[in-house]
GROMACS .gro file of C-alpha atoms in nm:
model
   79
    1MET     CA    1   0.125   2.330   0.073
    2SER     CA    2   0.344   2.026   0.015
    3GLU     CA    3   0.724   2.020  -0.018
    4TYR     CA    4   0.976   1.814  -0.212
    5MET     CA    5   1.271   1.651  -0.069
    6LYS     CA    6   1.492   1.331  -0.098
    7ILE     CA    7   1.398   1.045   0.146
    8ALA     CA    8   1.591   0.740   0.213
    9ILE     CA    9   1.404   0.431   0.066
   10ASP     CA   10   1.444   0.244   0.392
   11LYS     CA   11   1.249   0.518   0.583
   12ILE     CA   12   0.942   0.510   0.372
   13GLY     CA   13   0.659   0.308   0.519
   14GLN     CA   14   0.448   0.086   0.300
   15ARG     CA   15   0.137   0.021   0.505
   16TYR     CA   16  -0.079   0.102   0.217
   17SER     CA   17   0.095  -0.124  -0.043
   18GLU     CA   18  -0.146  -0.413   0.013
   19LEU     CA   19  -0.424  -0.185  -0.126
   20ARG     CA   20  -0.238  -0.169  -0.457
   21ILE     CA   21  -0.263  -0.425  -0.746
   22ILE     CA   22   0.072  -0.538  -0.866
   23ASP     CA   23   0.112  -0.567  -1.241
   24PRO     CA   24   0.441  -0.746  -1.320
   25GLY     CA   25   0.469  -0.611  -1.660
   26ALA     CA   26   0.429  -0.255  -1.539
   27GLU     CA   27   0.683  -0.307  -1.267
   28THR     CA   28   0.929  -0.437  -1.519
   29ALA     CA   29   0.868  -0.141  -1.741
   30MET     CA   30   0.931   0.091  -1.447
   31VAL     CA   31   1.256  -0.079  -1.349
   32ARG     CA   32   1.371  -0.033  -1.711
   33SER     CA   33   1.261   0.340  -1.721
   34MET     CA   34   1.434   0.417  -1.398
   35GLN     CA   35   1.742   0.225  -1.492
   36PHE     CA   36   1.785   0.436  -1.815
   37TYR     CA   37   1.627   0.772  -1.717
   38GLY     CA   38   1.638   0.780  -1.335
   39GLN     CA   39   1.340   0.894  -1.132
   40MET     CA   40   1.139   1.132  -1.344
   41THR     CA   41   0.854   1.183  -1.111
   42PRO     CA   42   0.849   1.218  -0.727
   43VAL     CA   43   0.664   0.968  -0.520
   44VAL     CA   44   0.393   1.109  -0.283
   45VAL     CA   45   0.421   1.040   0.090
   46CYS     CA   46   0.225   1.151   0.396
   47GLN     CA   47   0.436   1.252   0.694
   48THR     CA   48   0.294   1.083   0.995
   49GLU     CA   49   0.428   1.087   1.357
   50LYS     CA   50   0.636   0.785   1.310
   51ARG     CA   51   0.768   0.811   0.944
   52PRO     CA   52   0.668   0.910   0.595
   53GLU     CA   53   0.407   0.668   0.444
   54MET     CA   54   0.387   0.593   0.079
   55ILE     CA   55   0.057   0.720  -0.086
   56ASP     CA   56   0.144   0.714  -0.450
   57GLY     CA   57   0.447   0.570  -0.642
   58PHE     CA   58   0.462   0.213  -0.529
   59LYS     CA   59   0.607   0.094  -0.859
   60ARG     CA   60   0.885   0.363  -0.838
   61LEU     CA   61   0.955   0.253  -0.487
   62ARG     CA   62   0.985  -0.117  -0.577
   63ALA     CA   63   1.181  -0.023  -0.887
   64GLY     CA   64   1.423   0.182  -0.677
   65ILE     CA   65   1.464  -0.097  -0.427
   66LYS     CA   66   1.545  -0.342  -0.715
   67LEU     CA   67   1.794  -0.095  -0.866
   68ASN     CA   68   1.962  -0.032  -0.524
   69PHE     CA   69   1.866   0.334  -0.511
   70THR     CA   70   1.925   0.470  -0.163
   71GLN     CA   71   1.681   0.759  -0.179
   72LEU     CA   72   1.382   0.880  -0.386
   73SER     CA   73   1.253   1.225  -0.459
   74ALA     CA   74   0.926   1.271  -0.279
   75ARG     CA   75   0.645   1.521  -0.248
   76ILE     CA   76   0.547   1.532   0.116
   77PHE     CA   77   0.203   1.615   0.261
   78PRO     CA   78   0.137   1.658   0.626
   79GLY     CA   79  -0.042   1.366   0.794
   0.00000   0.00000   0.00000
């Protein structure tokens, strides 16, 4: 079973980000959405020995960084 919690953006690892295709239009839309509505869906991270690693939600993470969010809501799975 996974749990939900807030995680500091600077504590989320991005080791799998290079496996994702970046669509600038989709990222711009995500920034706009999070600017107006906030984070509506949690990101998904896997808890490793060192830190939580992003699995899903890379656009939300990048949008949160651009908008100076300090934390994101995350669904955490054991790693």
